[in-house]
Structures are given as C-alpha cells and as structure tokens.
C-alpha cells in the first residue's frame, strides 16, 4: 500500500532493524523502545488494524501471533512479555498497518491503560 510507513519498512524502502522475517510476517525493533525488548510484528499484507480482521483474512492474525511466539523465544523472553495491538484513536494507534508490540526484558507495569 502506497504511503504506508510499515509497508515501506517491509519492502526495505525505509530501513529498520529486522529481527525476523518469513513469507507472511516481518518483525523489527521499535524506533522508540518502551522496554528493553520492544519489537513490532507486522503482516506483509497490508491490513489497517485488528478492526479490519474478518473470516477471510483471519489467517493473517494467526501468522502474526505465531511470529510473536517465535521472536519472543529468539529474544530469550522466557520470563514473560506483553503483546499489545493498539486499534484506533482511543488506543493511540499511530500507524494504520496492523502490528503487535512485543514488550519485555523487565517487569512490566500492571496497569494497561
Ligand atoms: P502504535 O502507536 O501505532 O501502536 O505503534 C506504532 C509504533 O511504531 C510506535 O511504537 C513507534 O515508536 C513505532 N515507529 C514509528 N515510526 C517508526 C519507524 O520509522 N521505525 C520503527 N522501527 N518504528 C517506528
Ligand atoms: Zn501497510
């Protein structure tokens, strides 16, 4: 999709620190890390957010979550981690390409709001 930041990161047009890639998903370090480990997992196919998932494209979400699990193992987050997907304005979604934040490497705050 033209003019989508994460589509440009996936294509390599905008550089990123890649941590994992397969046929369907891409994972890279967040430019403003909010934890010692802060990685974004995105589908290669453009989907706006969780709100755009449906019966036809649900496999995209499953593939992203499998990548989350693989990346967390690769990053040695055996003590735990948080998976966050901001969806829409009230959640503060700033990039309208579905992404799952992996946050870990420290004891995270209990509050999620
Ligand atoms: P959101 O706020 O939409 O849930 O998450 C977007 C995330 O993308 C933010 O955590 C932000 O730091 C990250 N981000 C924004 N622009 C870039 C960029 O150019 N490169 C990388 N690696 N991360 C970015
Ligand atoms: Zn995109």
Short mmCIF file of C-alpha atoms and ligand atoms in Angstrom, two decimals:
data_model
loop_
_atom_site.label_atom_id
_atom_site.label_comp_id
_atom_site.label_asym_id
_atom_site.label_seq_id
_atom_site.Cartn_x
_atom_site.Cartn_y
_atom_site.Cartn_z
CA UNK A 1 0.00 0.00 0.00
CA UNK A 2 1.40 3.36 -1.03
CA UNK A 3 2.33 5.84 1.70
CA UNK A 4 2.13 3.27 4.49
CA UNK A 5 5.15 3.52 6.78
CA UNK A 6 5.20 -0.17 7.71
CA UNK A 7 4.69 -1.31 4.08
CA UNK A 8 7.79 0.77 3.27
CA UNK A 9 9.71 -0.83 6.15
CA UNK A 10 8.71 -4.31 4.93
CA UNK A 11 9.85 -3.51 1.37
CA UNK A 12 13.14 -2.06 2.67
CA UNK A 13 12.41 1.41 1.28
CA UNK A 14 12.68 2.68 4.87
CA UNK A 15 15.45 0.99 6.90
CA UNK A 16 14.72 -0.90 10.11
CA UNK A 17 16.45 -3.31 12.46
CA UNK A 18 14.96 -6.61 11.34
CA UNK A 19 14.79 -9.41 13.90
CA UNK A 20 12.73 -11.97 11.94
CA UNK A 21 11.12 -12.46 8.55
CA UNK A 22 9.17 -15.22 6.85
CA UNK A 23 6.82 -15.45 3.88
CA UNK A 24 3.91 -13.73 5.66
CA UNK A 25 5.33 -11.66 8.51
CA UNK A 26 8.13 -9.23 9.39
CA UNK A 27 9.49 -8.22 12.81
CA UNK A 28 11.70 -5.22 13.63
CA UNK A 29 12.78 -3.15 16.61
CA UNK A 30 10.60 -0.21 17.61
CA UNK A 31 12.39 3.09 16.98
CA UNK A 32 11.28 4.41 20.41
CA UNK A 33 11.60 1.39 22.69
CA UNK A 34 9.38 1.42 25.79
CA UNK A 35 11.05 -1.64 27.34
CA UNK A 36 14.49 -3.30 27.00
CA UNK A 37 12.92 -5.52 24.34
CA UNK A 38 10.37 -3.73 22.12
CA UNK A 39 9.67 -5.38 18.78
CA UNK A 40 6.90 -4.85 16.26
CA UNK A 41 5.43 -7.81 14.39
CA UNK A 42 3.53 -6.96 11.20
CA UNK A 43 1.87 -8.92 8.39
CA UNK A 44 3.41 -8.39 4.95
CA UNK A 45 -0.09 -7.99 3.55
CA UNK A 46 -1.49 -4.57 4.46
CA UNK A 47 -4.37 -4.68 6.97
CA UNK A 48 -5.30 -1.48 8.80
CA UNK A 49 -5.76 -2.90 12.30
CA UNK A 50 -7.43 -5.64 14.34
CA UNK A 51 -10.71 -3.94 13.43
CA UNK A 52 -10.17 -4.90 9.77
CA UNK A 53 -9.86 -8.64 10.51
CA UNK A 54 -12.62 -10.93 9.26
CA UNK A 55 -13.31 -14.57 8.35
CA UNK A 56 -11.41 -14.18 5.07
CA UNK A 57 -8.16 -12.72 6.44
CA UNK A 58 -8.08 -14.23 9.96
CA UNK A 59 -5.03 -16.33 9.00
CA UNK A 60 -3.03 -13.09 8.93
CA UNK A 61 -3.59 -12.59 12.65
CA UNK A 62 -2.74 -16.21 13.43
CA UNK A 63 0.52 -15.95 11.47
CA UNK A 64 1.45 -12.75 13.29
CA UNK A 65 0.88 -14.38 16.69
CA UNK A 66 2.99 -17.39 15.71
CA UNK A 67 5.74 -14.94 14.79
CA UNK A 68 5.28 -13.21 18.16
CA UNK A 69 5.95 -16.54 19.89
CA UNK A 70 8.99 -17.29 17.70
CA UNK A 71 10.50 -13.82 18.17
CA UNK A 72 9.97 -13.93 21.95
CA UNK A 73 11.90 -17.22 22.07
CA UNK A 74 14.61 -15.79 19.81
CA UNK A 75 14.90 -12.76 22.14
CA UNK A 76 15.12 -15.01 25.23
CA UNK A 77 11.99 -13.57 26.82
CA UNK A 78 11.38 -16.81 28.73
CA UNK A 79 10.43 -14.82 31.85
CA UNK A 80 7.44 -13.32 30.05
CA UNK A 81 6.38 -10.49 27.80
CA UNK A 82 3.35 -8.42 26.86
CA UNK A 83 1.67 -8.38 23.42
CA UNK A 84 -0.20 -5.18 22.55
CA UNK A 85 -2.08 -4.15 19.43
CA UNK A 86 -3.37 -0.58 19.52
CA UNK A 87 -6.53 -0.29 17.48
CA UNK A 88 -7.93 3.10 16.52
CA UNK A 89 -7.76 6.60 18.01
CA UNK A 90 -8.80 5.80 21.59
CA UNK A 91 -5.91 3.30 21.82
CA UNK A 92 -3.49 5.79 20.27
CA UNK A 93 -2.78 3.80 17.10
CA UNK A 94 -0.37 5.97 15.11
CA UNK A 95 0.49 3.66 12.19
CA UNK A 96 -2.56 2.25 10.35
CA UNK A 97 -0.93 -1.10 9.46
CA UNK A 98 -1.77 -3.98 11.83
CA UNK A 99 1.08 -4.51 14.29
CA UNK A 100 1.69 -6.37 17.51
CA UNK A 101 4.08 -4.84 20.02
CA UNK A 102 6.20 -7.32 21.97
CA UNK A 103 7.34 -5.70 25.23
CA UNK A 104 9.67 -7.45 27.63
CA UNK A 105 13.05 -7.69 29.25
CA UNK A 106 11.84 -6.18 32.53
CA UNK A 107 8.92 -6.49 34.97
CA UNK A 108 6.22 -4.50 33.18
CA UNK A 109 3.73 -2.24 34.96
CA UNK A 110 0.49 -3.95 35.98
CA UNK A 111 -1.61 -1.09 34.56
CA UNK A 112 -2.63 -1.50 30.94
CA UNK A 113 -4.46 1.79 30.38
P1 LIG B 1 1.20 2.43 17.57
O1 LIG B 1 1.31 3.71 18.35
O2 LIG B 1 0.53 2.66 16.22
O3 LIG B 1 0.62 1.28 18.31
O4 LIG B 1 2.68 1.96 17.29
C1 LIG B 1 3.50 2.49 16.31
C2 LIG B 1 4.90 2.24 16.75
O5 LIG B 1 5.75 2.41 15.62
C3 LIG B 1 5.42 3.21 17.82
O6 LIG B 1 5.80 2.47 18.98
C4 LIG B 1 6.60 3.90 17.16
O7 LIG B 1 7.67 4.13 18.04
C5 LIG B 1 6.96 2.96 16.05
N1 LIG B 1 7.54 3.61 14.89
C6 LIG B 1 7.06 4.75 14.27
N2 LIG B 1 7.83 5.05 13.22
C7 LIG B 1 8.80 4.09 13.16
C8 LIG B 1 9.91 3.89 12.27
O8 LIG B 1 10.14 4.63 11.31
N3 LIG B 1 10.69 2.80 12.52
C9 LIG B 1 10.46 1.96 13.57
N4 LIG B 1 11.32 0.93 13.74
N5 LIG B 1 9.43 2.13 14.43
C10 LIG B 1 8.61 3.18 14.22
ZN1 LIG B 2 0.93 -1.05 5.21
#
